[in-house]
């Protein structure tokens, strides 16, 4: 912990390695990537710049570890995951601080809750090992036909930087529980907390079962996706890269799970001009994660009768959020991950400001001077526009920019909500529960919340419709669907008795 605080305050730099076959190693090339603290625009660490050669080593190690791990009694695998959960629980604060330092997410509102969720994911899957059940099929008394849930082999998993330890845990725990081995590629912008989580995992695992690489997408992620020994691909990140991962999967006919972007709608009914709904919208928009969330409710369909008054309340709540150093307790909202994303977000705000039809309700471009200009800090921003067809209403911004669109006819609101190539999450706000549920059923999204805007909980079905992805991983069913394959065994019970 002291080391993390020193790095946060001085120009000290952490040196971290990757995990291959139970050993902590540099890249074969010896090259490194610099990791930056985005709240100060300052280097804090260097990690190996893995490439195809490193991928090869990691995949081969995972492949060698597979036979023994896959035949380990499932409950014993589960027991190890539960031990990992306990070990992680003892180090949550350290992991959370490292995460806040490297990805700019505020410690109190984001990094700590994410660390708790990470440990929870190991707890949840640790208890599920006995649920890898098959079934018997009643073909008649002369035959015994049954299915087994078998692991797939080496899983290649690639994760992004926005919730790296939670998303990393969501690959590691179900894949290992089901008897697969894993090569995980961390995101180049936020590898440190993942490496610490993995270090704790490794204390309880046989070598080669879990391997972790650091490196860039094209140099390290792509060779992993294309590796012939990888039997399953699991990717969380942008839709563009998701498509390339799916193409790689199609070349070898391996199953693929994709958790991609979103442009999730919030529909607010006229009976909801109330404070708790405004709080819910702030939560659903993930303003305190700078809205760098695939489930951000970034299109708000607000009933015309309450449009101005609701936005006035939203303005006062959103502007009350304290933006600043992610490591300070009082901070509600930290910084954007890196320069590229920061410029992208500013580009969208600029577009909104230039568009005649759009009105800036509050926020705008980030401050160019003062303490916030030290890091990639953006401010909560809302544009009002009657159209759902412009760029800000269609593309995933991945920054704190919300578009508010008025409606009068419920059918119009639902039609606009569905008029998107994404379909990850959605939020409906009304006191009339029947109406809320009818809307929930009509919305084309994998996850609809009525009257709340919370994050995922292990155990629920979570994943996208349309271009937001395919497959589910968050639950028992997700583990079974995404990380096992079914084998049928049929036995003739009427073979002649010998002798
Ligand atoms: P990205 O999709 O490029 O990166 C995610 C992960 O994929 C990283 O580990 C990266 O190294 C890897 N990757 C990149 N290119 C690859 C390739 N060709 N083959 C294999 N792996 C590859 O996301 P990025 O560039 O960090 O963010 C760009 C946009 O993506 C964001 O503005 C946001 O809209 C979206 N995004 C969505 C996320 C989600 O959870 N839905 C998470 C992160 C980004
Ligand atoms: Mg990228």
Coordinates of C-alpha atoms and ligand atoms in Angstrom, one line a residue:
X1 CA 0.0 0.0 0.0
X2 CA 2.8 2.4 0.9
X3 CA 4.3 1.7 -2.5
X4 CA 1.1 2.8 -4.2
X5 CA 0.9 6.0 -2.2
X6 CA 4.5 6.7 -3.0
X7 CA 3.9 6.3 -6.7
X8 CA 0.8 8.5 -6.4
X9 CA 2.8 11.3 -4.8
X10 CA 6.3 11.1 -6.3
X11 CA 7.9 10.3 -9.7
X12 CA 8.6 6.7 -8.6
X13 CA 7.6 4.1 -11.1
X14 CA 6.3 0.5 -10.6
X15 CA 7.8 -2.3 -12.7
X16 CA 5.4 -5.1 -13.3
X17 CA 5.7 -8.4 -15.2
X18 CA 3.3 -10.8 -16.9
X19 CA 2.3 -14.2 -15.6
X20 CA 3.2 -17.2 -17.9
X21 CA 3.3 -20.7 -16.6
X22 CA 3.4 -19.7 -13.0
X23 CA 6.4 -17.4 -13.5
X24 CA 6.5 -13.6 -13.6
X25 CA 8.2 -12.6 -16.8
X26 CA 9.2 -9.7 -19.1
X27 CA 8.2 -9.8 -22.8
X28 CA 10.5 -11.8 -25.0
X29 CA 11.4 -8.6 -26.9
X30 CA 12.2 -6.8 -23.6
X31 CA 10.0 -3.9 -24.7
X32 CA 7.6 -2.2 -22.2
X33 CA 4.5 0.0 -22.2
X34 CA 4.2 3.0 -19.9
X35 CA 1.1 3.2 -17.8
X36 CA -0.1 6.7 -16.9
X37 CA -2.1 8.2 -14.0
X38 CA -4.7 10.0 -16.1
X39 CA -5.6 12.3 -13.2
X40 CA -2.1 13.8 -13.3
X41 CA -1.0 12.9 -16.8
X42 CA 2.1 11.3 -15.2
X43 CA 3.8 7.9 -15.8
X44 CA 3.3 5.5 -12.9
X45 CA 4.5 2.1 -14.1
X46 CA 5.9 0.1 -16.9
X47 CA 4.6 -3.3 -18.0
X48 CA 5.8 -5.8 -20.6
X49 CA 4.8 -5.0 -24.2
X50 CA 3.8 -8.6 -25.1
X51 CA 3.6 -9.7 -28.7
X52 CA 2.9 -12.9 -30.6
X53 CA 5.9 -14.8 -29.1
X54 CA 4.7 -14.1 -25.6
X55 CA 1.2 -15.2 -26.6
X56 CA 2.6 -18.4 -27.9
X57 CA 4.3 -19.2 -24.6
X58 CA 1.2 -18.3 -22.6
X59 CA -1.1 -20.4 -24.7
X60 CA 1.2 -23.3 -24.7
X61 CA 1.5 -23.2 -20.9
X62 CA -2.3 -23.0 -20.7
X63 CA -2.6 -25.9 -23.1
X64 CA -0.2 -28.1 -21.1
X65 CA -2.0 -27.3 -17.8
X66 CA -5.4 -28.2 -19.3
X67 CA -5.5 -32.0 -19.0
X68 CA -4.9 -32.0 -15.2
X69 CA -7.0 -29.0 -14.4
X70 CA -9.9 -30.2 -16.5
X71 CA -9.9 -33.5 -14.6
X72 CA -9.6 -31.9 -11.2
X73 CA -12.7 -32.7 -9.2
X74 CA -15.0 -29.7 -9.8
X75 CA -15.6 -29.1 -6.1
X76 CA -11.8 -28.8 -5.6
X77 CA -11.6 -26.2 -8.3
X78 CA -14.5 -24.4 -6.6
X79 CA -12.7 -24.6 -3.3
X80 CA -9.7 -22.9 -4.8
X81 CA -11.8 -20.1 -6.2
X82 CA -13.4 -19.6 -2.8
X83 CA -9.9 -19.4 -1.3
X84 CA -9.0 -16.8 -3.9
X85 CA -12.1 -14.8 -2.9
X86 CA -11.1 -14.8 0.7
X87 CA -7.5 -13.8 -0.2
X88 CA -8.8 -11.0 -2.4
X89 CA -11.1 -9.8 0.3
X90 CA -8.1 -9.3 2.6
X91 CA -6.5 -6.9 0.0
X92 CA -9.4 -5.0 -1.4
X93 CA -8.1 -1.6 -0.4
X94 CA -4.8 -2.1 -2.0
X95 CA -6.3 -3.3 -5.2
X96 CA -8.8 -0.4 -5.2
X97 CA -6.2 2.2 -4.7
X98 CA -4.0 0.9 -7.5
X99 CA -7.1 0.8 -9.8
X100 CA -8.0 4.4 -8.9
X101 CA -4.4 5.5 -9.6
X102 CA -4.2 3.8 -13.0
X103 CA -7.6 4.3 -14.5
X104 CA -8.8 7.5 -12.9
X105 CA -11.9 6.1 -11.3
X106 CA -12.8 7.6 -8.0
X107 CA -11.8 5.4 -5.1
X108 CA -15.0 5.9 -2.9
X109 CA -17.6 5.8 -5.6
X110 CA -16.0 3.4 -8.1
X111 CA -12.8 1.6 -7.4
X112 CA -13.7 0.3 -3.9
X113 CA -17.2 -1.0 -5.0
X114 CA -15.5 -2.6 -8.1
X115 CA -13.0 -4.4 -5.9
X116 CA -15.8 -5.8 -3.7
X117 CA -17.6 -7.0 -6.8
X118 CA -14.5 -8.6 -8.1
X119 CA -14.1 -10.7 -4.9
X120 CA -17.8 -11.4 -5.0
X121 CA -17.5 -12.9 -8.5
X122 CA -14.9 -15.4 -7.2
X123 CA -17.2 -16.2 -4.2
X124 CA -20.2 -16.7 -6.5
X125 CA -18.5 -19.0 -9.0
X126 CA -16.5 -20.8 -6.3
X127 CA -19.9 -22.2 -5.0
X128 CA -21.1 -23.3 -8.4
X129 CA -18.6 -26.0 -9.3
X130 CA -21.1 -28.8 -8.4
X131 CA -23.6 -27.3 -10.8
X132 CA -21.8 -28.4 -13.9
X133 CA -24.4 -31.1 -14.2
X134 CA -25.4 -33.0 -17.2
X135 CA -28.8 -34.7 -17.8
X136 CA -30.2 -38.1 -18.7
X137 CA -32.4 -38.5 -21.7
X138 CA -35.3 -41.0 -21.5
X139 CA -34.8 -43.0 -24.7
X140 CA -36.2 -46.2 -23.1
X141 CA -35.1 -48.9 -20.7
X142 CA -32.7 -50.5 -23.2
X143 CA -30.4 -47.4 -23.4
X144 CA -28.7 -45.0 -21.1
X145 CA -28.2 -41.7 -22.7
X146 CA -26.6 -38.8 -20.8
X147 CA -24.8 -35.6 -21.3
X148 CA -21.7 -34.3 -19.7
X149 CA -20.6 -30.6 -19.4
X150 CA -17.0 -30.6 -20.5
X151 CA -14.6 -27.6 -20.6
X152 CA -13.6 -26.2 -23.9
X153 CA -9.8 -26.0 -23.5
X154 CA -7.7 -22.9 -23.5
X155 CA -9.8 -19.7 -23.3
X156 CA -8.4 -16.5 -24.7
X157 CA -9.9 -13.5 -23.0
X158 CA -9.4 -9.8 -23.7
X159 CA -10.6 -7.1 -21.4
X160 CA -10.9 -3.3 -21.5
X161 CA -9.8 -0.7 -18.9
X162 CA -13.1 0.7 -17.7
X163 CA -13.8 -1.9 -15.1
X164 CA -10.8 -4.1 -15.5
X165 CA -10.8 -6.1 -12.2
X166 CA -14.5 -6.9 -12.3
X167 CA -14.3 -7.8 -16.0
X168 CA -11.1 -9.8 -15.4
X169 CA -12.7 -11.7 -12.6
X170 CA -15.7 -12.4 -14.8
X171 CA -13.4 -14.2 -17.3
X172 CA -11.2 -16.0 -14.8
X173 CA -13.7 -17.3 -12.3
X174 CA -16.3 -19.0 -14.6
X175 CA -13.7 -20.2 -17.1
X176 CA -11.6 -21.9 -14.4
X177 CA -14.6 -23.2 -12.4
X178 CA -15.7 -25.0 -15.5
X179 CA -12.3 -26.6 -16.0
X180 CA -10.8 -24.5 -18.7
X181 CA -7.4 -22.9 -18.5
X182 CA -7.0 -19.2 -19.5
X183 CA -4.9 -16.7 -21.1
X184 CA -6.1 -13.2 -20.2
X185 CA -4.9 -10.1 -22.0
X186 CA -5.2 -7.0 -19.8
X187 CA -5.9 -3.6 -21.3
X188 CA -2.8 -1.5 -22.0
X189 CA -4.3 1.5 -20.1
X190 CA -5.1 -0.4 -16.9
X191 CA -3.1 -3.5 -16.3
X192 CA -1.8 -2.9 -12.8
X193 CA -4.8 -3.8 -10.6
X194 CA -5.5 -6.8 -12.8
X195 CA -1.9 -8.0 -12.3
X196 CA -2.3 -7.7 -8.6
X197 CA -5.5 -9.6 -8.6
X198 CA -3.9 -12.3 -10.7
X199 CA -0.9 -12.4 -8.3
X200 CA -3.3 -13.2 -5.5
X201 CA -5.1 -15.8 -7.7
X202 CA -1.8 -17.5 -8.6
X203 CA -1.0 -18.2 -4.9
X204 CA -3.8 -20.7 -5.0
X205 CA -3.6 -22.1 -8.5
X206 CA -1.4 -24.7 -10.3
X207 CA 1.0 -23.1 -12.8
X208 CA -0.2 -22.5 -16.3
X209 CA -3.9 -22.6 -15.4
X210 CA -4.1 -18.8 -15.4
X211 CA -1.8 -16.7 -17.6
X212 CA -1.9 -13.0 -18.0
X213 CA -0.4 -10.9 -20.7
X214 CA 0.1 -7.2 -21.0
X215 CA 0.3 -5.5 -24.4
X216 CA -1.4 -3.6 -27.1
X217 CA -4.5 -4.8 -29.0
X218 CA -3.0 -5.4 -32.4
X219 CA 0.4 -6.8 -31.1
X220 CA -0.9 -9.0 -28.3
X221 CA -4.7 -9.2 -28.4
X222 CA -4.9 -10.1 -32.1
X223 CA -2.4 -13.0 -31.9
X224 CA -4.3 -14.4 -28.9
X225 CA -7.6 -14.2 -30.8
X226 CA -5.9 -15.9 -33.8
X227 CA -4.0 -18.6 -31.9
X228 CA -4.8 -22.1 -33.1
X229 CA -4.6 -23.7 -29.6
X230 CA -7.2 -21.2 -28.2
X231 CA -10.6 -23.0 -28.2
X232 CA -12.8 -20.2 -26.9
X233 CA -12.7 -16.4 -27.2
X234 CA -14.2 -14.1 -24.7
X235 CA -14.0 -10.4 -25.4
X236 CA -15.2 -7.2 -23.6
X237 CA -14.6 -3.9 -25.3
X238 CA -15.5 -1.9 -28.4
X239 CA -17.9 -3.2 -31.1
X240 CA -15.3 -2.7 -33.8
X241 CA -12.7 -4.9 -32.1
X242 CA -15.4 -7.3 -31.1
X243 CA -16.1 -7.9 -34.8
X244 CA -12.5 -8.7 -35.5
X245 CA -12.5 -11.2 -32.6
X246 CA -15.6 -12.8 -34.1
X247 CA -13.9 -13.0 -37.5
X248 CA -10.9 -14.7 -35.8
X249 CA -13.3 -17.1 -34.1
X250 CA -15.0 -17.9 -37.4
X251 CA -11.7 -18.9 -39.0
X252 CA -11.3 -21.8 -36.6
X253 CA -15.0 -22.3 -35.7
X254 CA -14.5 -21.6 -32.0
X255 CA -17.2 -20.2 -29.8
X256 CA -17.1 -16.6 -28.9
X257 CA -18.7 -14.4 -26.2
X258 CA -18.7 -10.7 -26.9
X259 CA -19.7 -7.9 -24.5
X260 CA -19.6 -4.8 -26.5
X261 CA -20.7 -1.2 -26.5
X262 CA -24.1 0.4 -25.8
X263 CA -26.2 3.5 -26.2
X264 CA -28.7 2.6 -23.6
X265 CA -32.0 4.5 -23.3
X266 CA -33.7 5.7 -20.1
X267 CA -37.4 6.4 -20.5
X268 CA -38.8 8.7 -17.9
X269 CA -42.6 8.9 -17.6
X270 CA -44.5 12.1 -16.6
X271 CA -45.2 10.8 -13.1
X272 CA -41.5 10.8 -12.4
X273 CA -40.4 14.4 -11.9
X274 CA -39.0 13.4 -8.6
X275 CA -35.6 13.5 -6.8
X276 CA -35.1 9.8 -6.5
X277 CA -35.5 9.4 -10.3
X278 CA -33.0 12.2 -10.8
X279 CA -30.6 10.3 -8.5
X280 CA -31.4 7.2 -10.5
X281 CA -30.5 8.9 -13.8
X282 CA -27.2 10.1 -12.4
X283 CA -26.5 6.5 -11.3
X284 CA -27.7 5.0 -14.6
X285 CA -25.6 7.4 -16.6
X286 CA -22.6 6.3 -14.5
X287 CA -21.5 10.0 -14.2
X288 CA -19.3 9.0 -11.3
X289 CA -17.4 6.7 -13.6
X290 CA -17.1 9.5 -16.1
X291 CA -19.8 7.5 -17.9
X292 CA -17.1 5.1 -19.2
X293 CA -19.5 2.2 -18.9
X294 CA -21.0 0.0 -21.5
X295 CA -24.3 0.2 -19.7
X296 CA -24.4 4.0 -19.3
X297 CA -28.0 5.3 -19.8
X298 CA -26.8 8.0 -22.2
X299 CA -30.0 8.6 -24.1
X300 CA -32.7 10.0 -21.9
X301 CA -36.3 10.0 -23.3
X302 CA -37.9 12.5 -21.0
X303 CA -41.7 13.2 -21.1
X304 CA -42.3 16.7 -22.5
X305 CA -44.5 17.8 -19.6
X306 CA -41.6 17.4 -17.1
X307 CA -38.8 18.1 -19.5
X308 CA -37.6 21.5 -18.1
X309 CA -38.2 20.9 -14.5
X310 CA -36.5 17.5 -14.5
X311 CA -33.5 18.8 -16.3
X312 CA -33.2 21.7 -13.7
X313 CA -33.1 19.1 -11.0
X314 CA -30.6 17.0 -12.9
X315 CA -28.4 20.0 -13.4
X316 CA -28.2 20.7 -9.7
X317 CA -27.5 17.1 -8.8
X318 CA -24.9 16.5 -11.5
X319 CA -23.1 19.8 -10.9
X320 CA -22.9 19.0 -7.2
X321 CA -20.6 16.0 -8.0
X322 CA -17.1 16.7 -6.8
X323 CA -14.6 16.1 -9.6
X324 CA -11.0 15.7 -8.8
X325 CA -8.2 13.4 -7.6
X326 CA -9.6 9.9 -7.7
X327 CA -7.6 8.9 -4.6
X328 CA -9.3 11.5 -2.3
X329 CA -12.2 10.3 -0.2
X330 CA -14.3 13.3 -1.1
X331 CA -14.1 12.9 -4.8
X332 CA -17.2 11.6 -6.6
X333 CA -16.0 11.7 -10.1
X334 CA -12.5 11.1 -11.4
X335 CA -10.8 11.5 -14.8
X336 CA -11.2 10.0 -18.3
X337 CA -8.7 7.2 -19.0
X338 CA -6.4 8.7 -21.5
X339 CA -5.7 11.4 -24.0
X340 CA -7.3 9.6 -26.9
X341 CA -10.6 9.1 -25.1
X342 CA -10.4 12.6 -23.7
X343 CA -10.1 14.1 -27.2
X344 CA -12.8 11.9 -28.5
X345 CA -15.2 13.0 -25.7
X346 CA -14.3 16.7 -26.3
X347 CA -15.0 16.1 -30.0
X348 CA -18.5 15.0 -29.3
X349 CA -19.1 18.0 -27.0
X350 CA -17.8 20.3 -29.7
X351 CA -20.2 18.8 -32.2
X352 CA -23.1 19.3 -29.8
X353 CA -22.1 22.9 -29.2
X354 CA -22.0 23.5 -33.0
X355 CA -25.3 21.9 -33.8
X356 CA -28.1 24.5 -34.1
X357 CA -30.9 22.2 -33.1
X358 CA -29.2 21.1 -29.9
X359 CA -29.3 23.1 -26.7
X360 CA -26.6 22.8 -24.0
X361 CA -28.5 22.3 -20.8
X362 CA -25.3 22.3 -18.6
X363 CA -21.7 21.3 -18.7
X364 CA -19.7 21.7 -21.9
X365 CA -16.0 21.5 -22.8
X366 CA -13.6 20.6 -19.9
X367 CA -11.8 23.5 -18.2
X368 CA -8.6 24.5 -20.0
X369 CA -7.1 26.0 -16.8
X370 CA -7.0 25.3 -13.1
X371 CA -6.5 22.1 -11.2
X372 CA -8.8 20.0 -13.4
X373 CA -6.7 20.8 -16.5
X374 CA -3.9 18.8 -14.9
X375 CA -5.7 15.6 -15.8
X376 CA -8.2 14.3 -18.3
X377 CA -11.2 15.6 -16.4
X378 CA -14.5 16.1 -18.1
X379 CA -17.6 17.6 -16.6
X380 CA -21.2 16.2 -16.6
X381 CA -22.8 17.6 -19.8
X382 CA -26.3 17.4 -21.1
X383 CA -27.6 18.4 -24.5
X384 CA -31.4 18.7 -25.3
X385 CA -32.5 17.9 -28.8
X386 CA -35.7 16.6 -30.2
X387 CA -33.9 14.2 -32.5
X388 CA -32.6 10.7 -31.9
X389 CA -30.8 10.7 -35.2
X390 CA -27.7 12.8 -34.7
X391 CA -24.3 11.6 -33.9
X392 CA -24.4 12.3 -30.1
X393 CA -27.6 10.2 -29.8
X394 CA -26.4 7.3 -31.9
X395 CA -22.7 6.7 -31.1
X396 CA -21.2 5.4 -27.9
X397 CA -19.4 8.5 -26.4
X398 CA -17.9 6.8 -23.4
X399 CA -17.8 10.1 -21.6
X400 CA -20.2 12.1 -19.3
X401 CA -22.3 13.4 -22.2
X402 CA -26.1 12.8 -22.0
X403 CA -28.6 13.5 -24.6
X404 CA -32.2 14.4 -23.5
X405 CA -35.0 13.9 -25.9
X406 CA -38.6 14.9 -25.2
X407 CA -41.6 12.6 -26.0
X408 CA -45.4 12.7 -25.7
X409 CA -46.5 9.4 -27.1
X410 CA -45.2 6.3 -25.3
X411 CA -45.0 4.4 -28.6
X412 CA -42.7 7.1 -30.0
X413 CA -40.5 6.8 -26.9
X414 CA -40.1 3.1 -27.3
X415 CA -39.6 3.3 -31.0
X416 CA -36.8 5.8 -30.5
X417 CA -35.3 3.8 -27.7
X418 CA -35.2 0.8 -30.1
X419 CA -33.8 2.8 -33.0
X420 CA -30.2 1.9 -32.3
X421 CA -27.8 -0.7 -33.4
X422 CA -27.0 -1.3 -29.8
X423 CA -29.1 -3.1 -27.2
X424 CA -27.2 -3.6 -24.0
X425 CA -29.1 -2.0 -21.1
X426 CA -32.2 0.2 -20.6
X427 CA -33.9 2.0 -17.8
X428 CA -37.6 2.7 -17.3
X429 CA -38.9 5.1 -14.7
X430 CA -42.6 5.2 -13.7
X431 CA -44.9 4.6 -10.6
X432 CA -47.2 2.5 -12.7
X433 CA -45.6 -0.8 -12.6
X434 CA -47.7 -2.4 -15.4
X435 CA -46.8 0.3 -17.8
X436 CA -43.1 0.0 -16.7
X437 CA -43.1 -3.7 -17.4
X438 CA -44.9 -3.4 -20.8
X439 CA -42.1 -0.9 -21.8
X440 CA -39.4 -3.2 -20.3
X441 CA -40.8 -6.0 -22.5
X442 CA -40.9 -3.9 -25.6
X443 CA -37.4 -2.6 -25.3
X444 CA -34.8 -4.5 -27.4
X445 CA -32.0 -4.7 -24.7
X446 CA -30.5 -7.6 -22.8
X447 CA -31.0 -5.9 -19.5
X448 CA -33.8 -3.6 -18.5
X449 CA -34.0 -2.0 -15.0
X450 CA -37.3 -0.5 -13.8
X451 CA -37.0 2.3 -11.3
X452 CA -33.3 1.7 -10.6
X453 CA -30.0 2.3 -12.3
X454 CA -27.6 0.0 -10.6
X455 CA -24.7 -2.1 -11.7
X456 CA -24.5 -5.9 -12.5
X457 CA -24.8 -8.4 -9.7
X458 CA -23.2 -11.9 -10.1
X459 CA -26.0 -14.3 -10.9
X460 CA -28.1 -12.3 -13.2
X461 CA -28.3 -12.8 -16.9
X462 CA -26.2 -10.0 -18.5
X463 CA -25.4 -9.4 -22.1
X464 CA -26.3 -7.6 -25.2
X465 CA -28.9 -7.7 -27.9
X466 CA -28.0 -6.5 -31.5
X467 CA -24.5 -5.2 -31.9
X468 CA -24.0 -5.0 -28.1
X469 CA -22.8 -8.6 -28.1
X470 CA -23.6 -12.2 -27.9
X471 CA -23.5 -14.7 -25.1
X472 CA -23.8 -14.4 -21.3
X473 CA -21.2 -14.9 -18.7
X474 CA -22.4 -13.4 -15.4
X475 CA -24.4 -16.3 -14.0
X476 CA -24.5 -20.0 -13.6
X477 CA -26.3 -20.3 -17.0
X478 CA -23.7 -18.0 -18.4
X479 CA -20.9 -20.2 -17.2
X480 CA -22.6 -23.3 -18.6
X481 CA -23.3 -21.7 -22.0
X482 CA -20.1 -19.8 -22.4
X483 CA -17.4 -22.0 -20.9
X484 CA -18.6 -25.6 -21.4
X485 CA -19.5 -27.8 -24.2
X486 CA -22.0 -30.7 -24.0
X487 CA -21.1 -34.2 -24.8
X488 CA -23.7 -36.9 -25.2
X489 CA -22.9 -40.5 -24.3
X490 CA -25.4 -43.2 -25.3
X491 CA -24.9 -46.7 -23.9
X492 CA -26.7 -49.7 -25.2
X493 CA -27.9 -51.6 -22.2
X494 CA -28.9 -54.8 -24.1
X495 CA -25.5 -56.0 -25.1
X496 CA -25.4 -59.8 -24.7
X497 CA -24.1 -61.0 -21.3
X498 CA -20.7 -62.8 -21.8
X499 CA -19.8 -66.2 -20.4
Ligands
LIG1 P1 -10.8 -1.5 -27.5 O1 -12.0 -2.3 -27.8 O2 -9.9 -1.1 -28.6 O3 -10.0 -2.3 -26.4 C1 -10.4 -3.3 -25.5 C2 -9.4 -4.4 -25.4 O4 -9.2 -5.0 -26.7 C3 -8.0 -3.9 -25.0 O5 -7.4 -4.9 -24.2 C4 -7.3 -3.8 -26.3 O6 -5.9 -4.0 -26.1 C5 -7.8 -5.0 -27.1 N1 -7.7 -4.8 -28.5 C6 -7.7 -3.7 -29.3 N2 -7.6 -4.0 -30.6 C7 -7.6 -5.4 -30.7 C8 -7.5 -6.3 -31.7 N3 -7.4 -5.8 -33.0 N4 -7.5 -7.6 -31.5 C9 -7.6 -8.0 -30.2 N5 -7.6 -7.2 -29.1 C10 -7.6 -5.9 -29.4 O7 -11.3 -0.2 -26.8 P2 -10.6 1.2 -26.5 O8 -9.7 1.5 -27.7 O9 -9.9 1.1 -25.2 O10 -11.8 2.2 -26.5 C11 -12.5 2.6 -27.7 C12 -14.0 2.7 -27.5 O11 -14.5 1.4 -27.3 C13 -14.5 3.5 -26.3 O12 -14.6 4.8 -26.6 C14 -15.8 2.8 -26.1 O13 -16.8 3.4 -26.9 C15 -15.6 1.4 -26.4 N6 -15.4 0.5 -25.3 C16 -16.4 -0.2 -24.8 C17 -16.2 -0.9 -23.6 C18 -17.3 -1.7 -23.1 O14 -17.2 -2.2 -22.0 N7 -18.4 -1.9 -23.8 C19 -15.0 -1.0 -22.9 C20 -13.9 -0.2 -23.6 C21 -14.1 0.5 -24.7
LIG2 MG1 -8.2 0.7 -29.0

